[in-house]
Amino acid sequence: MAAPMLRGCCLGRCWALACIDSGSRHGRGAATGFTCSGKRGQSFVAQQPLLTAQKSRKGEHKWAAVVGLEIHAQIASNSKLFSGSQVHFAAPPNSLVSFFDASLPGTLPVLNRRCVEAAVMTGLALNCHINKKSLFDRKHYFYADLPAGYQITQQRLPIAVNGSLAYSVCVGKKWRQVITKTVRIKQIQLEQDSGKSLHDELRSQTLINLNRAGVGLLEVVLEPDMSCGEEAATAVRELQLILQALGTSQANMAEGQLRVDANISVHHPGEPLGVRTEVKNLNSARFLARAIDYEIQRQINELENGCEILNETRSFDYKLGCTVPMRDKEGKQDYRWLLLLFMPEPNLPPLLLYDTASLPAGADPQQVINIDRIREQLPELPSETREKLIQQYGILPEHSFALLNEVGLLEFFQNVIKETRAEPKKVTSWVLNIFLGFLKQRNLAVNESPVTPSVLAELLNLLDRKVISSAAAKQVFEELWRSKGKTPSQIVSERKLELMQDEEALERVMDMKRGNPRAINKLIGLVRKVTHNRADPTVIKEILEKQLSS
């Protein structure tokens, strides 16, 4: 069979691949993220759905939850997976649709090289085995936003398999102890996105926008190794950071670039796994955690009341904070249905990749995809960045997580470090407690802050040189948010916030506190001088005595 043609992001250029059957492995550390402490559930990778859920037994109250995830990440590419149409969020409806995207007769798919490279790079970063031969399939289902009536995916032989993703759990006193957990990755596959249906209930009609149809996706299937919503949310957040570090996906959940489906079941430890439900299209880590925890409790309540759990698809209503049924899955596990659902994609031959050892002599690097070459281009992963921060600056592990979890905060922190003489721990405290606190109060992103790294560095330098006190530094910081264009030094000078270094002046203050008449008379003289001798000395003395006694 002929090799497929690979299309670059620039239109009009193609690359060919040759046939290789051997596999490729590599070893690279996985990344970590924060979560709650929880028990790990058993795997239901090969589990066939039970017809009925296990009934709760009298006096038995212990339950174990099992959570697996399917994550769809939009590939960061200028064009779609099989067509030259551009990818742009919030473009006018149906303005980025090619003949192939609209499924017009006679159109054929041309594979996007960038999407393949992104899948390989993601697989390598997640410790996956990269299949040098992978296959494309058609997944048939019928919906208005899927013009062809099928989605091109990789069900039988995906591009990457058997990986792992590590994330960290905070336990112990003050959550200072960090424990790393690992969730297995079953597979990573390339597939098309569908269009978008916009339901107009007022007019009782549905509008279809095909701009998203055909956009390249990475589907990352996580094995059911998690047991609570917070674990799942943390694993997703860690994957999000990895994708962003790699540049393979912007992974912006607010724009639908990272969407999660959660498979959830409960059972008594030592007994067969329960019937699972699927909660679809979760586009927020917070909603993911809430949906999973709600669904776990819902299933436990149902079983303890003698009811059965249906094998169904549900959605999460974030306003009500609960999951609601979408459609029943019973009957769809039938073998004949699976035959109808998936079939090989006849217009795409196998996708074939190389490594350095198997690369044919004289092969044009632009005509093939070299797995080892992509491995060499892997950037620093979040876990490595966190470890470097701890080693380099001596900060706490939880602080390293906080710096990475907020977009742009690590870069801000490092820029402050470059321009200040203050200790890294003091910089960390100011950035995470004061600076980030102001951002949260005002619902601002780091790049929207009126306080730049240079300005904060100048303020910390004043504090480090003991020009101002910590209390005064906080006053200056507050003023910086209100007075754009002013420097910390200007604010300190205008508001006279400098620390008093004059020993004679400090002694006079102490004398006044002790009631020394000469010190008080000196201060009365200064006040009268400032007021051009218009102030009444008796009134000044009364005010001073009141202030000194308070």
mmCIF file of C-alpha atoms in Angstrom, residues 12-188:
data_model
loop_
_atom_site.group_PDB
_atom_site.id
_atom_site.type_symbol
_atom_site.label_atom_id
_atom_site.label_comp_id
_atom_site.label_asym_id
_atom_site.label_seq_id
_atom_site.Cartn_x
_atom_site.Cartn_y
_atom_site.Cartn_z
ATOM 1 C CA GLY A 12 1.036 23.385 -1.439
ATOM 2 C CA ARG A 13 3.849 21.385 0.205
ATOM 3 C CA CYS A 14 3.699 17.647 0.857
ATOM 4 C CA TRP A 15 5.974 15.011 2.376
ATOM 5 C CA ALA A 16 5.944 11.250 1.882
ATOM 6 C CA LEU A 17 6.597 8.555 4.499
ATOM 7 C CA ALA A 18 8.157 5.111 3.997
ATOM 8 C CA CYS A 19 7.238 1.813 5.672
ATOM 9 C CA ILE A 20 8.781 0.696 8.990
ATOM 10 C CA ASP A 21 7.314 -1.949 11.316
ATOM 11 C CA SER A 22 9.553 -1.848 14.420
ATOM 12 C CA GLY A 23 8.701 0.202 17.542
ATOM 13 C CA SER A 24 10.401 2.951 19.496
ATOM 14 C CA ARG A 25 10.745 3.604 23.224
ATOM 15 C CA HIS A 26 12.366 6.198 25.340
ATOM 16 C CA GLY A 27 12.676 7.078 28.989
ATOM 17 C CA ARG A 28 11.865 10.557 30.238
ATOM 18 C CA GLY A 29 10.652 11.759 33.604
ATOM 19 C CA ALA A 30 6.975 12.540 33.911
ATOM 20 C CA ALA A 31 5.647 15.785 35.321
ATOM 21 C CA THR A 32 3.865 16.356 38.585
ATOM 22 C CA GLY A 33 0.978 18.445 39.916
ATOM 23 C CA PHE A 34 -0.949 18.989 43.175
ATOM 24 C CA THR A 35 -4.035 17.094 44.304
ATOM 25 C CA CYS A 36 -5.848 15.684 47.325
ATOM 26 C CA SER A 37 -4.861 12.468 49.066
ATOM 27 C CA GLY A 38 -6.958 9.474 48.008
ATOM 28 C CA LYS A 39 -6.935 5.719 47.439
ATOM 29 C CA ARG A 40 -6.180 4.333 44.033
ATOM 30 C CA GLY A 41 -8.949 2.321 42.460
ATOM 31 C CA GLN A 42 -8.628 -0.816 40.406
ATOM 32 C CA SER A 43 -8.380 -0.680 36.631
ATOM 33 C CA PHE A 44 -11.413 -1.349 34.489
ATOM 34 C CA VAL A 45 -9.469 -1.265 31.215
ATOM 35 C CA ALA A 46 -10.840 -4.602 30.062
ATOM 36 C CA GLN A 47 -14.044 -4.393 32.061
ATOM 37 C CA GLN A 48 -17.258 -5.288 30.279
ATOM 38 C CA PRO A 49 -20.166 -3.209 31.605
ATOM 39 C CA LEU A 50 -22.214 -5.108 34.177
ATOM 40 C CA LEU A 51 -25.923 -5.537 33.516
ATOM 41 C CA THR A 52 -26.799 -4.355 37.014
ATOM 42 C CA ALA A 53 -24.903 -2.595 39.725
ATOM 43 C CA GLN A 54 -23.880 -4.373 42.902
ATOM 44 C CA LYS A 55 -26.609 -4.048 45.542
ATOM 45 C CA SER A 56 -25.489 -2.581 48.864
ATOM 46 C CA ARG A 57 -25.326 -5.079 51.700
ATOM 47 C CA LYS A 58 -26.749 -4.478 55.136
ATOM 48 C CA GLY A 59 -24.123 -3.023 57.441
ATOM 49 C CA GLU A 60 -21.702 -2.500 54.561
ATOM 50 C CA HIS A 61 -20.805 1.160 54.031
ATOM 51 C CA LYS A 62 -17.322 1.117 52.535
ATOM 52 C CA TRP A 63 -17.106 2.095 48.897
ATOM 53 C CA ALA A 64 -14.272 2.532 46.433
ATOM 54 C CA ALA A 65 -14.523 4.913 43.492
ATOM 55 C CA VAL A 66 -12.840 4.335 40.126
ATOM 56 C CA VAL A 67 -12.251 7.241 37.713
ATOM 57 C CA GLY A 68 -10.840 7.203 34.182
ATOM 58 C CA LEU A 69 -10.585 10.106 31.740
ATOM 59 C CA GLU A 70 -10.690 10.756 28.006
ATOM 60 C CA ILE A 71 -9.104 14.118 27.229
ATOM 61 C CA HIS A 72 -9.413 15.923 23.883
ATOM 62 C CA ALA A 73 -6.729 18.541 23.260
ATOM 63 C CA GLN A 74 -6.857 20.777 20.187
ATOM 64 C CA ILE A 75 -3.536 20.665 18.347
ATOM 65 C CA ALA A 76 -1.764 24.003 17.952
ATOM 66 C CA SER A 77 -1.662 24.158 14.154
ATOM 67 C CA ASN A 78 -2.425 26.819 11.583
ATOM 68 C CA SER A 79 -4.582 24.456 9.553
ATOM 69 C CA LYS A 80 -6.887 21.492 10.112
ATOM 70 C CA LEU A 81 -5.964 17.826 10.337
ATOM 71 C CA PHE A 82 -6.932 16.796 6.790
ATOM 72 C CA SER A 83 -7.595 20.078 4.973
ATOM 73 C CA GLY A 84 -5.900 23.407 4.372
ATOM 74 C CA SER A 85 -8.590 25.423 6.149
ATOM 75 C CA GLN A 86 -7.256 27.811 8.757
ATOM 76 C CA VAL A 87 -7.853 27.376 12.487
ATOM 77 C CA HIS A 88 -8.907 30.531 14.298
ATOM 78 C CA PHE A 89 -11.009 30.895 17.427
ATOM 79 C CA ALA A 90 -14.077 33.155 17.211
ATOM 80 C CA ALA A 91 -13.918 33.559 13.413
ATOM 81 C CA PRO A 92 -17.271 34.389 11.729
ATOM 82 C CA PRO A 93 -19.499 31.287 11.517
ATOM 83 C CA ASN A 94 -18.751 28.924 8.613
ATOM 84 C CA SER A 95 -15.953 31.157 7.306
ATOM 85 C CA LEU A 96 -13.199 28.525 7.718
ATOM 86 C CA VAL A 97 -14.739 25.563 5.910
ATOM 87 C CA SER A 98 -13.136 23.758 2.955
ATOM 88 C CA PHE A 99 -14.902 21.435 0.520
ATOM 89 C CA PHE A 100 -13.463 18.483 2.472
ATOM 90 C CA ASP A 101 -14.700 19.894 5.809
ATOM 91 C CA ALA A 102 -18.180 20.164 4.318
ATOM 92 C CA SER A 103 -17.839 16.566 3.007
ATOM 93 C CA LEU A 104 -18.522 17.412 -0.621
ATOM 94 C CA PRO A 105 -18.236 14.432 -3.009
ATOM 95 C CA GLY A 106 -14.813 13.785 -4.514
ATOM 96 C CA THR A 107 -12.771 15.454 -1.755
ATOM 97 C CA LEU A 108 -9.948 13.489 -0.112
ATOM 98 C CA PRO A 109 -8.013 13.925 3.163
ATOM 99 C CA VAL A 110 -4.379 15.151 3.147
ATOM 100 C CA LEU A 111 -2.650 14.589 6.482
ATOM 101 C CA ASN A 112 -1.164 17.619 8.275
ATOM 102 C CA ARG A 113 2.527 17.012 9.149
ATOM 103 C CA ARG A 114 2.417 19.444 12.073
ATOM 104 C CA CYS A 115 -0.356 17.435 13.744
ATOM 105 C CA VAL A 116 1.620 14.196 13.433
ATOM 106 C CA GLU A 117 4.731 15.813 14.934
ATOM 107 C CA ALA A 118 2.636 17.239 17.784
ATOM 108 C CA ALA A 119 1.233 13.771 18.543
ATOM 109 C CA VAL A 120 4.713 12.211 18.542
ATOM 110 C CA MET A 121 6.147 14.946 20.776
ATOM 111 C CA THR A 122 3.264 14.625 23.237
ATOM 112 C CA GLY A 123 3.661 10.848 23.305
ATOM 113 C CA LEU A 124 7.376 11.128 24.028
ATOM 114 C CA ALA A 125 6.827 13.652 26.830
ATOM 115 C CA LEU A 126 4.283 11.275 28.387
ATOM 116 C CA ASN A 127 6.605 8.253 28.274
ATOM 117 C CA CYS A 128 4.591 6.526 25.564
ATOM 118 C CA HIS A 129 5.660 3.867 23.101
ATOM 119 C CA ILE A 130 5.460 5.484 19.656
ATOM 120 C CA ASN A 131 4.009 3.154 17.047
ATOM 121 C CA LYS A 132 5.941 3.462 13.824
ATOM 122 C CA LYS A 133 2.887 2.132 12.047
ATOM 123 C CA SER A 134 -0.518 3.489 12.999
ATOM 124 C CA LEU A 135 -3.894 3.269 11.280
ATOM 125 C CA PHE A 136 -6.846 5.563 10.687
ATOM 126 C CA ASP A 137 -10.466 4.505 11.186
ATOM 127 C CA ARG A 138 -13.905 5.876 10.568
ATOM 128 C CA LYS A 139 -16.150 6.183 13.593
ATOM 129 C CA HIS A 140 -19.714 6.374 12.320
ATOM 130 C CA TYR A 141 -22.399 8.367 14.041
ATOM 131 C CA PHE A 142 -24.963 10.729 12.647
ATOM 132 C CA TYR A 143 -25.353 14.304 13.807
ATOM 133 C CA ALA A 144 -25.911 17.605 12.057
ATOM 134 C CA ASP A 145 -22.469 19.010 12.935
ATOM 135 C CA LEU A 146 -20.705 15.975 11.397
ATOM 136 C CA PRO A 147 -21.319 16.385 7.637
ATOM 137 C CA ALA A 148 -19.631 13.125 6.555
ATOM 138 C CA GLY A 149 -21.566 10.994 9.033
ATOM 139 C CA TYR A 150 -18.276 9.704 10.453
ATOM 140 C CA GLN A 151 -15.205 10.967 12.292
ATOM 141 C CA ILE A 152 -11.675 9.991 11.220
ATOM 142 C CA THR A 153 -9.826 8.688 14.276
ATOM 143 C CA GLN A 154 -7.327 5.973 15.326
ATOM 144 C CA GLN A 155 -9.269 3.303 17.172
ATOM 145 C CA ARG A 156 -7.392 0.098 16.251
ATOM 146 C CA LEU A 157 -3.737 1.148 16.171
ATOM 147 C CA PRO A 158 -3.118 4.656 17.577
ATOM 148 C CA ILE A 159 0.067 6.659 17.194
ATOM 149 C CA ALA A 160 1.173 6.285 20.857
ATOM 150 C CA VAL A 161 0.392 3.780 23.636
ATOM 151 C CA ASN A 162 1.355 2.728 27.173
ATOM 152 C CA GLY A 163 2.481 6.004 28.711
ATOM 153 C CA SER A 164 2.277 7.557 32.164
ATOM 154 C CA LEU A 165 1.506 10.897 33.773
ATOM 155 C CA ALA A 166 2.723 11.738 37.281
ATOM 156 C CA TYR A 167 1.062 14.236 39.590
ATOM 157 C CA SER A 168 1.690 15.137 43.239
ATOM 158 C CA VAL A 169 -0.403 14.857 46.358
ATOM 159 C CA CYS A 170 0.061 17.243 49.307
ATOM 160 C CA VAL A 171 -0.277 15.521 52.683
ATOM 161 C CA GLY A 172 0.970 15.933 56.245
ATOM 162 C CA LYS A 173 1.023 18.948 58.525
ATOM 163 C CA LYS A 174 0.363 22.194 56.658
ATOM 164 C CA TRP A 175 0.321 20.144 53.411
ATOM 165 C CA ARG A 176 4.125 20.351 53.229
ATOM 166 C CA GLN A 177 4.720 16.678 52.323
ATOM 167 C CA VAL A 178 4.475 15.902 48.613
ATOM 168 C CA ILE A 179 3.675 12.390 47.365
ATOM 169 C CA THR A 180 3.854 11.586 43.662
ATOM 170 C CA LYS A 181 1.154 9.430 42.085
ATOM 171 C CA THR A 182 1.039 8.074 38.554
ATOM 172 C CA VAL A 183 -1.846 7.497 36.174
ATOM 173 C CA ARG A 184 -1.284 5.206 33.225
ATOM 174 C CA ILE A 185 -1.977 6.418 29.705
ATOM 175 C CA LYS A 186 -3.644 3.811 27.540
ATOM 176 C CA GLN A 187 -3.203 5.609 24.222
ATOM 177 C CA ILE A 188 -2.900 8.880 22.354
#
